[in-house]
PDB file of C-alpha atoms in Angstrom:
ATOM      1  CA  UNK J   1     -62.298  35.399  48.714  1.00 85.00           C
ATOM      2  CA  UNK J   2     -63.527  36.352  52.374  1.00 89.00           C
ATOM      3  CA  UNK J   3     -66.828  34.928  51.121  1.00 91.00           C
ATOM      4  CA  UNK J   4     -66.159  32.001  49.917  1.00 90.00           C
ATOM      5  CA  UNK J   5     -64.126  30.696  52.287  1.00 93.00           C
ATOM      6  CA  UNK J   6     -66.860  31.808  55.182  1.00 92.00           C
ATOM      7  CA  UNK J   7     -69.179  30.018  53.053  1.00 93.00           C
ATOM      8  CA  UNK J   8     -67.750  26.553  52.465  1.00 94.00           C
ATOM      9  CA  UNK J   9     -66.698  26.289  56.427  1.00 94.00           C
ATOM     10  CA  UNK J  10     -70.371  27.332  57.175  1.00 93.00           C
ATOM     11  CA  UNK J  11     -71.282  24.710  55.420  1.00 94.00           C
ATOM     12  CA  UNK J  12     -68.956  22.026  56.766  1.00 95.00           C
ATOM     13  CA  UNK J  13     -69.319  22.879  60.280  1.00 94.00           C
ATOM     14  CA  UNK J  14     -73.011  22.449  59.938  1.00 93.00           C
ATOM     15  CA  UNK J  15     -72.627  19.277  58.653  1.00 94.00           C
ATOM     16  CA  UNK J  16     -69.731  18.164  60.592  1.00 95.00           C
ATOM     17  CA  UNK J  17     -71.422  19.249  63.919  1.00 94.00           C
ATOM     18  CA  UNK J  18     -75.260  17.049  62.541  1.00 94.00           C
ATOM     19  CA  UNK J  19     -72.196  13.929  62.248  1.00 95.00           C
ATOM     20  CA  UNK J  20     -72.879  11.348  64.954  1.00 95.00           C
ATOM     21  CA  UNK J  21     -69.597   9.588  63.265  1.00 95.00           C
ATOM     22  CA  UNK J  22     -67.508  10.120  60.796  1.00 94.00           C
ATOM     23  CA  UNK J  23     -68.854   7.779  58.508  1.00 94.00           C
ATOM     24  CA  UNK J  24     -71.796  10.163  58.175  1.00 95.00           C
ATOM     25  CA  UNK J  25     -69.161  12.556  56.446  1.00 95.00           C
ATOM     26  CA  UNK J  26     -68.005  10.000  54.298  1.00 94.00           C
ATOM     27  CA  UNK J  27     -64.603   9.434  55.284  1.00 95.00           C
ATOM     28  CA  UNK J  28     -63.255   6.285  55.379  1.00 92.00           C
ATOM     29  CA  UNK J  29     -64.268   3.713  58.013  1.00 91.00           C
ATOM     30  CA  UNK J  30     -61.322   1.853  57.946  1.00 92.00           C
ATOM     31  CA  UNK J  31     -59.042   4.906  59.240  1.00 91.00           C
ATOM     32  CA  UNK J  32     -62.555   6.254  61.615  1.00 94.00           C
ATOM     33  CA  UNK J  33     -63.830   3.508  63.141  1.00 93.00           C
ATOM     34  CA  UNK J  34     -64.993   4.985  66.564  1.00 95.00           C
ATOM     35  CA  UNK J  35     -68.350   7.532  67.090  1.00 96.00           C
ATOM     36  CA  UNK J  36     -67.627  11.042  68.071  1.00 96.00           C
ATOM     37  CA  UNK J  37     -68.875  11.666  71.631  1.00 95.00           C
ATOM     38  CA  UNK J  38     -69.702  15.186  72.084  1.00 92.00           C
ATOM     39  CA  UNK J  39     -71.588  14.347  75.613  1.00 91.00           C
ATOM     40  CA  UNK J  40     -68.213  12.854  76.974  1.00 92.00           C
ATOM     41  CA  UNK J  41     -65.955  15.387  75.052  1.00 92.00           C
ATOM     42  CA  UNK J  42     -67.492  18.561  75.588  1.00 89.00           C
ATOM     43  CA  UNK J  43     -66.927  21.519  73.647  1.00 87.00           C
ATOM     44  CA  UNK J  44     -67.337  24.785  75.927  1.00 80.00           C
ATOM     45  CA  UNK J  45     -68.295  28.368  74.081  1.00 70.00           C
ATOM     46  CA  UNK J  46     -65.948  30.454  72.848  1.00 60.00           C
ATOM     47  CA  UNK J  47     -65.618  34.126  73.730  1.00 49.00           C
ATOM     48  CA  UNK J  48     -64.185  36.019  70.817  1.00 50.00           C
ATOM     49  CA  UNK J  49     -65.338  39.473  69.331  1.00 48.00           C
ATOM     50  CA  UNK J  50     -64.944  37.421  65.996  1.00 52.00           C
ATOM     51  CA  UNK J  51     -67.708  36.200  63.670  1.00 56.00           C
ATOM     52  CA  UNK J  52     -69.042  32.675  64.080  1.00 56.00           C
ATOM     53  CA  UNK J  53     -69.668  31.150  61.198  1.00 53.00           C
ATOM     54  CA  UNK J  54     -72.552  29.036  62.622  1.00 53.00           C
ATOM     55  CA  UNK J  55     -74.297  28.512  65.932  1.00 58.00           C
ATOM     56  CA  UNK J  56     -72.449  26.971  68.729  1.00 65.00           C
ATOM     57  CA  UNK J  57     -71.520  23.175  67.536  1.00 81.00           C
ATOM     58  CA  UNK J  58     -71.406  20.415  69.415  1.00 90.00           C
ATOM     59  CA  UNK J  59     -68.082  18.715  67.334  1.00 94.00           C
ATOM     60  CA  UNK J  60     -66.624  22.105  66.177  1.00 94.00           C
ATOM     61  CA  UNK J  61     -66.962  25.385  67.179  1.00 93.00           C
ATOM     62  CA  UNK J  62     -65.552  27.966  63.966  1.00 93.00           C
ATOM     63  CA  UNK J  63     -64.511  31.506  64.607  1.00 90.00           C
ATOM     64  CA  UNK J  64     -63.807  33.552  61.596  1.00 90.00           C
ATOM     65  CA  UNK J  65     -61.241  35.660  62.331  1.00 87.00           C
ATOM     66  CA  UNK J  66     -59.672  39.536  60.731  1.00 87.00           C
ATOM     67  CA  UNK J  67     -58.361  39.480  57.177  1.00 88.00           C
ATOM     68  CA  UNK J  68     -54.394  39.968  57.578  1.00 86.00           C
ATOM     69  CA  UNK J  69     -53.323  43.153  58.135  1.00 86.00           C
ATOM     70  CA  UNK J  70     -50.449  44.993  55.742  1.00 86.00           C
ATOM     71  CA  UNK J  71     -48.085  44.716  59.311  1.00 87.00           C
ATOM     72  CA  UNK J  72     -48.565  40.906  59.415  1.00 85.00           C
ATOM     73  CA  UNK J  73     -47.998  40.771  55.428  1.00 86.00           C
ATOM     74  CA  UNK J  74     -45.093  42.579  56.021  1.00 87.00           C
ATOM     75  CA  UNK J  75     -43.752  40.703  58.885  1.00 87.00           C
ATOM     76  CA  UNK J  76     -44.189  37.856  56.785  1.00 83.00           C
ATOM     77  CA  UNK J  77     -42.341  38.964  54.102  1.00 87.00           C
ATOM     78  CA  UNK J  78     -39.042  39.719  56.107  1.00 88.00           C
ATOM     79  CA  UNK J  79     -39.647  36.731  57.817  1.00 85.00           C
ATOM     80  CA  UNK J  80     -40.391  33.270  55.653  1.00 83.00           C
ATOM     81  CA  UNK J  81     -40.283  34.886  52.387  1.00 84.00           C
ATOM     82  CA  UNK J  82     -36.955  37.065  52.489  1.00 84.00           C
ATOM     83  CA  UNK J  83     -35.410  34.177  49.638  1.00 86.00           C
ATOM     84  CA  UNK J  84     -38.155  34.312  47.277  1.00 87.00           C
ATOM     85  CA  UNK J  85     -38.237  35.997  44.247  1.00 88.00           C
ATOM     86  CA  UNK J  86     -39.742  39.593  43.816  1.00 88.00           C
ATOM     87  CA  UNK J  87     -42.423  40.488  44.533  1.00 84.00           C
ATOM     88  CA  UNK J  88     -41.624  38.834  47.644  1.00 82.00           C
ATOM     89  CA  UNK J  89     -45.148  40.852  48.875  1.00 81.00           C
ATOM     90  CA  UNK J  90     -46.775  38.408  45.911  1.00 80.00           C
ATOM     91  CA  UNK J  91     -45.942  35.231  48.138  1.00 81.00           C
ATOM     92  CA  UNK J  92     -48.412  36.156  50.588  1.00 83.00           C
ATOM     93  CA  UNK J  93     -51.821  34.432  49.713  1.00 78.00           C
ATOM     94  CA  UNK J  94     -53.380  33.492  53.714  1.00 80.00           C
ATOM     95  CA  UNK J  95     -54.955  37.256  54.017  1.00 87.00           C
ATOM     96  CA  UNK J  96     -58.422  34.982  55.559  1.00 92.00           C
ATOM     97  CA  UNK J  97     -58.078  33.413  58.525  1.00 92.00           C
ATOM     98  CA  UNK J  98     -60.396  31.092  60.931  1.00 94.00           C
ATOM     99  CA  UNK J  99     -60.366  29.487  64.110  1.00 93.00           C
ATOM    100  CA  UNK J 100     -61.863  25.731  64.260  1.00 94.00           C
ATOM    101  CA  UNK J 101     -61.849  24.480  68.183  1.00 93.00           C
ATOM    102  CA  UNK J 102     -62.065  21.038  69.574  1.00 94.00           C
ATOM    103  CA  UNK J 103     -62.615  19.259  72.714  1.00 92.00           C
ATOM    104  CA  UNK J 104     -61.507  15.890  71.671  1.00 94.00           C
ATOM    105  CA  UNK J 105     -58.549  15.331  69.450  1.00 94.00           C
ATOM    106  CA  UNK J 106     -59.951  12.412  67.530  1.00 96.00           C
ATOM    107  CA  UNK J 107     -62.679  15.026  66.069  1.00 96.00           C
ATOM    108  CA  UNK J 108     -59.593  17.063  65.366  1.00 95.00           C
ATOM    109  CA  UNK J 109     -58.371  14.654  63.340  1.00 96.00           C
ATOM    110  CA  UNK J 110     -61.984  13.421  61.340  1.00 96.00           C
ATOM    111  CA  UNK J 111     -61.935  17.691  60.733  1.00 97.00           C
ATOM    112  CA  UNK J 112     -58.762  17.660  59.142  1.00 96.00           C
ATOM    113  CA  UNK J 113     -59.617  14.437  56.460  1.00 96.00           C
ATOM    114  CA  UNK J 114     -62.828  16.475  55.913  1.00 96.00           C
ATOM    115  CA  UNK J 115     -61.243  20.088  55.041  1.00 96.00           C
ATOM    116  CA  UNK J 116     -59.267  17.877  52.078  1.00 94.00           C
ATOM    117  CA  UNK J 117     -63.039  16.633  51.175  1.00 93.00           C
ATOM    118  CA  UNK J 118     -63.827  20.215  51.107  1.00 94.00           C
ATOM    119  CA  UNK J 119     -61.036  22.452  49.798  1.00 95.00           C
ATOM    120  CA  UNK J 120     -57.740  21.909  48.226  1.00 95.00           C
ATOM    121  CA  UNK J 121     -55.329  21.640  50.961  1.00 96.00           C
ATOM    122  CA  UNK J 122     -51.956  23.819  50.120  1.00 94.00           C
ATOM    123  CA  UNK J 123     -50.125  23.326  53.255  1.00 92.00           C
ATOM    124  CA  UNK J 124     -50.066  22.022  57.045  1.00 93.00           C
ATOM    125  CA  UNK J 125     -48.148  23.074  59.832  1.00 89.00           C
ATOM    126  CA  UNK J 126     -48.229  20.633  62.487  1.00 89.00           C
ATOM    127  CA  UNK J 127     -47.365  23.065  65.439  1.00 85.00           C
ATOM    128  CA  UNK J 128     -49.175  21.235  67.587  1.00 83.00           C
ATOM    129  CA  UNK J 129     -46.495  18.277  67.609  1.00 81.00           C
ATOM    130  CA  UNK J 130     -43.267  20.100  66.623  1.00 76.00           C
ATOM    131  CA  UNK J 131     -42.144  23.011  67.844  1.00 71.00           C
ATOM    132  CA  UNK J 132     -42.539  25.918  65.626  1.00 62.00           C
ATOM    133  CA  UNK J 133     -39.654  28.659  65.627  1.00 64.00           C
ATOM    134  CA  UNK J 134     -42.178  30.832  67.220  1.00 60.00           C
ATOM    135  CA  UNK J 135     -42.643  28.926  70.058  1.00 61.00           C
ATOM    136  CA  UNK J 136     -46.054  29.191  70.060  1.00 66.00           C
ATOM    137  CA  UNK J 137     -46.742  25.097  70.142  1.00 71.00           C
ATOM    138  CA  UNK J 138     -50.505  25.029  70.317  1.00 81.00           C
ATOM    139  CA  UNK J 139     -51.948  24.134  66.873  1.00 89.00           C
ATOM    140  CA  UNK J 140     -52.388  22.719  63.474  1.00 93.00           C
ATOM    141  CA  UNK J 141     -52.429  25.164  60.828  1.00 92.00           C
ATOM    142  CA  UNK J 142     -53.573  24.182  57.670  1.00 95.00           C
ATOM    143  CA  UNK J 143     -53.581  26.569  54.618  1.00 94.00           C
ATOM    144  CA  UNK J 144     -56.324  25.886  51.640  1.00 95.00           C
ATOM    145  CA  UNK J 145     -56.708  27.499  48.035  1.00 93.00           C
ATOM    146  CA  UNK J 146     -59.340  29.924  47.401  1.00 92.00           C
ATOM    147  CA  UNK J 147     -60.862  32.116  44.135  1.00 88.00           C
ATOM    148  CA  UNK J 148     -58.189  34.685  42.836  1.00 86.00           C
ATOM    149  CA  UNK J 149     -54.757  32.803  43.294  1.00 85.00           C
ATOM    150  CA  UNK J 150     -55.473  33.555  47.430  1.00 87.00           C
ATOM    151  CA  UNK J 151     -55.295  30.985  50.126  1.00 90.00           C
ATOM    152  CA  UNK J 152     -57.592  30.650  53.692  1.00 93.00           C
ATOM    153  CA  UNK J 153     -55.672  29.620  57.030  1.00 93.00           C
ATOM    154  CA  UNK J 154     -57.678  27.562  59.353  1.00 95.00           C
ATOM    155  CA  UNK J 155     -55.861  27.334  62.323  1.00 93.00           C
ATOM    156  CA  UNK J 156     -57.100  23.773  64.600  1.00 95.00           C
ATOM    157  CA  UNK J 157     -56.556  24.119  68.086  1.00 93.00           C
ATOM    158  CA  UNK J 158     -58.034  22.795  71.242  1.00 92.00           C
ATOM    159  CA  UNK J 159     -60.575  25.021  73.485  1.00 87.00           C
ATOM    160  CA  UNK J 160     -58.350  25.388  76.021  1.00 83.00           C
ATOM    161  CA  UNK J 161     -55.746  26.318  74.316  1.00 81.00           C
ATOM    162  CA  UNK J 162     -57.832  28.966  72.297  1.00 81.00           C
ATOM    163  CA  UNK J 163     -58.660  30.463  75.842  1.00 77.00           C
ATOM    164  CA  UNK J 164     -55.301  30.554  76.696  1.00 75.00           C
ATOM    165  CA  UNK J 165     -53.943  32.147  73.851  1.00 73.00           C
ATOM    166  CA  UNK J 166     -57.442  34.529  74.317  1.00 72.00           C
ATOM    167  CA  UNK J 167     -56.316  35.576  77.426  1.00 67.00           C
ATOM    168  CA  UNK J 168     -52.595  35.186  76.862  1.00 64.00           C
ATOM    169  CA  UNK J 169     -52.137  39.284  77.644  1.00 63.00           C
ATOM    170  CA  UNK J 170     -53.416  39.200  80.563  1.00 68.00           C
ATOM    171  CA  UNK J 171     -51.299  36.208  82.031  1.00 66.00           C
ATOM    172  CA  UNK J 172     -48.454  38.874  80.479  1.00 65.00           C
ATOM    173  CA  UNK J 173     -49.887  41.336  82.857  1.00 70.00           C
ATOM    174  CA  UNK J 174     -49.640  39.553  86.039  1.00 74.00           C
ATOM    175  CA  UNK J 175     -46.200  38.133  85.433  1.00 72.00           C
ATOM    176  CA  UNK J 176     -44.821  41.562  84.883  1.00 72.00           C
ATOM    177  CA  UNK J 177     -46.621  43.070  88.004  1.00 76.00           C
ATOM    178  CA  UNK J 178     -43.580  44.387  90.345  1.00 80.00           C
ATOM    179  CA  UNK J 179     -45.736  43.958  93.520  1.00 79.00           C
ATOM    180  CA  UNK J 180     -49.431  42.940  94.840  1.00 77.00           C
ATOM    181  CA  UNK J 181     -50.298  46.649  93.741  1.00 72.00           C
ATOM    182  CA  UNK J 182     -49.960  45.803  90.213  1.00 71.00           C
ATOM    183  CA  UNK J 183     -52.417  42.777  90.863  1.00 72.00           C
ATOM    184  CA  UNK J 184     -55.067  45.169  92.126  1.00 71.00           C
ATOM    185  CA  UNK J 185     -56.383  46.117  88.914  1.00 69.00           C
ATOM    186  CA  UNK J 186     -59.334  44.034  87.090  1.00 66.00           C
ATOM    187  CA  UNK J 187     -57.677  41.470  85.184  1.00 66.00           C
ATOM    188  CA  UNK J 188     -59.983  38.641  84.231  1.00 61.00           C
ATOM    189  CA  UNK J 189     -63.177  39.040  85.783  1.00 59.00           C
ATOM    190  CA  UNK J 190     -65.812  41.640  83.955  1.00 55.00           C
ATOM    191  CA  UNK J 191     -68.274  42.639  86.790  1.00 52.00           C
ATOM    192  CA  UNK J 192     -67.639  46.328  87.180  1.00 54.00           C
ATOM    193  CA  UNK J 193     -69.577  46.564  90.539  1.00 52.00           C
ATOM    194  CA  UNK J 194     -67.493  42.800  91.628  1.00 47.00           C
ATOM    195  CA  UNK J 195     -64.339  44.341  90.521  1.00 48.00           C
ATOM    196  CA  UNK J 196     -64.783  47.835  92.868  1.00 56.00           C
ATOM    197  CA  UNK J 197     -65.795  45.559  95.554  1.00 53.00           C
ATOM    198  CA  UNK J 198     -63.245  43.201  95.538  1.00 51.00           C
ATOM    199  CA  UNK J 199     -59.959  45.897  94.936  1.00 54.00           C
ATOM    200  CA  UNK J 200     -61.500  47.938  97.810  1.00 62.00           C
ATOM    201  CA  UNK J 201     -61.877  44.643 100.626  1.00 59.00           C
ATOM    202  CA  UNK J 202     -58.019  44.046  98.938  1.00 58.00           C
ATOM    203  CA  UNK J 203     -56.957  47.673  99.885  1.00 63.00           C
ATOM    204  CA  UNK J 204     -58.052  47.570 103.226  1.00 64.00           C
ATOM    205  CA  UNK J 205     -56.935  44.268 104.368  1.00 64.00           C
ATOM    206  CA  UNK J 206     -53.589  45.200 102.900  1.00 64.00           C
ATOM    207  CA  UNK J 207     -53.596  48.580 104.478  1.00 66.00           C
ATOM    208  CA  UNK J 208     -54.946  46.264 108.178  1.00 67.00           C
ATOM    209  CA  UNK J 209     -52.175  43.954 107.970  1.00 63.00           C
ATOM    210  CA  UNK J 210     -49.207  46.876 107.178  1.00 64.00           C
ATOM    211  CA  UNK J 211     -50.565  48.202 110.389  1.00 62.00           C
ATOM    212  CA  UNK J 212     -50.804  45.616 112.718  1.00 60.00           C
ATOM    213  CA  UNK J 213     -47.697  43.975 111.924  1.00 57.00           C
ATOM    214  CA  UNK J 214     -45.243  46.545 110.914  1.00 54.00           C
ATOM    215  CA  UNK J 215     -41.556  45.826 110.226  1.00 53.00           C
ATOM    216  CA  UNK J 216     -42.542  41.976 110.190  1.00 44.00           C
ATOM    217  CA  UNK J 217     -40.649  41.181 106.806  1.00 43.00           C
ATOM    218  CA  UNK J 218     -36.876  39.969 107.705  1.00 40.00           C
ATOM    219  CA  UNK J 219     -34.462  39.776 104.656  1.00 37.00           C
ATOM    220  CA  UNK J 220     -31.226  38.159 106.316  1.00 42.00           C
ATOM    221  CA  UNK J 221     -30.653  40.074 109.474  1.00 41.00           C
ATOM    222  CA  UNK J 222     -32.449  43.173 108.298  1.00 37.00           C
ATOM    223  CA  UNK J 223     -36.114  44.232 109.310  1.00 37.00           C
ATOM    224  CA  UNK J 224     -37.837  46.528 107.361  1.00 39.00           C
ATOM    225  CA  UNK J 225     -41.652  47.287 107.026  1.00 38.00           C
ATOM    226  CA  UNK J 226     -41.767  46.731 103.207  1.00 35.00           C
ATOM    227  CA  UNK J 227     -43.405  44.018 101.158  1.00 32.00           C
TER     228      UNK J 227
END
């Protein structure tokens, strides 16, 4: 199933991303009547440790992601499918996933009348419009049927919105920092020799200021010398 569903969006990003309008993809002028303008719009690279399914696009940009592991399944079970009948495991067909990202939301929407060209569409989620119960409001999944009785999930988001939720843990780990200590640490920038360089120049102007002004901090009408 992996395979097959790699292979068809292969193919459709290729295509999709050779479209200079929709009409090139066949879909209806009369619902796509404006040309996609990747030069206006434009779609930055994605950093994932995921497959790509194709070279960088200039429309879409698809990431395949990991199958679904037996903790998601099961998560999923207790979950959504705790009323169905058993096996309630047997409800759980999205075990492939992918990632399609967009910079303008009119291509969003040409990609979505084009995966019904392409697959048979099982379900949508728009969570990009109402808010999901998992509060995580930042695309449209849409579920398709694949070989064996299993389903793909292509979840449609925006680039920024895939970087955020990219680099979502590490937004987690300045909000739960207790002080500027906790911020000393690399977080988002990768240069190991940038990274030594910049925490040390931190340390010291820290440790300069502590000195010169000591017991500078007032809380009320107590002085102390802490941050």
């Amino acid at each position: 199933a992996r395979a097959h569903f790699q292979s068809k969006l292969a193919g459709l990003e290729m295509v999709f991303n050779k479209a200079r309008c929709p009409e090139d993809l066949g879909l209806a002028p009369h619902l796509f009547r404006l040309d996609f303008e990747p030069d206006r719009f434009v779609l930055p690279a994605a950093a994932s440790d995921g497959p790509h399914t194709a070279p960088h696009g200039r429309n879409v940009f698809v990431l395949l992601g990991e199958n679904k592991s037996a903790d998601s399944a099961l998560r999923k079970v207790t979950d959504e499918y705790f009323w169905m009948p058993e096996p309630k495991a047997a409800h759980v067909k999205d075990f492939v996933r992918a990632e399609a990202h967009f910079a303008d939301p009119y291509v969003m929407g040409a990609w979505l009348e084009a995966l019904e060209q392409e697959f048979t569409v099982v379900r949508v989620k728009p969570k990009l419009f109402v808010a999901p119960s998992d509060g995580q409001q930042h695309c449209i999944l849409v579920n398709v049927a694949l070989e064996f009785g299993l389903q793909g999930e292509i979840q449609c988001l925006f680039a920024e919105h895939a970087a955020i939720k990219r680099h979502s843990h590490k937004w987690y780990q300045v909000a739960r920092a207790t002080d500027c200590y906790g911020l000393l640490s690399p977080i988002f920038r990768n240069n190991p020799a940038v990274l030594r360089e910049g925490v040390t120049q931190a340390r010291q102007r820290i440790v300069a200021e502590e000195v010169e002004t000591p017991n500078s901090h007032t809380r009320g009408d107590v002085t102390d010398g802490r941050w």
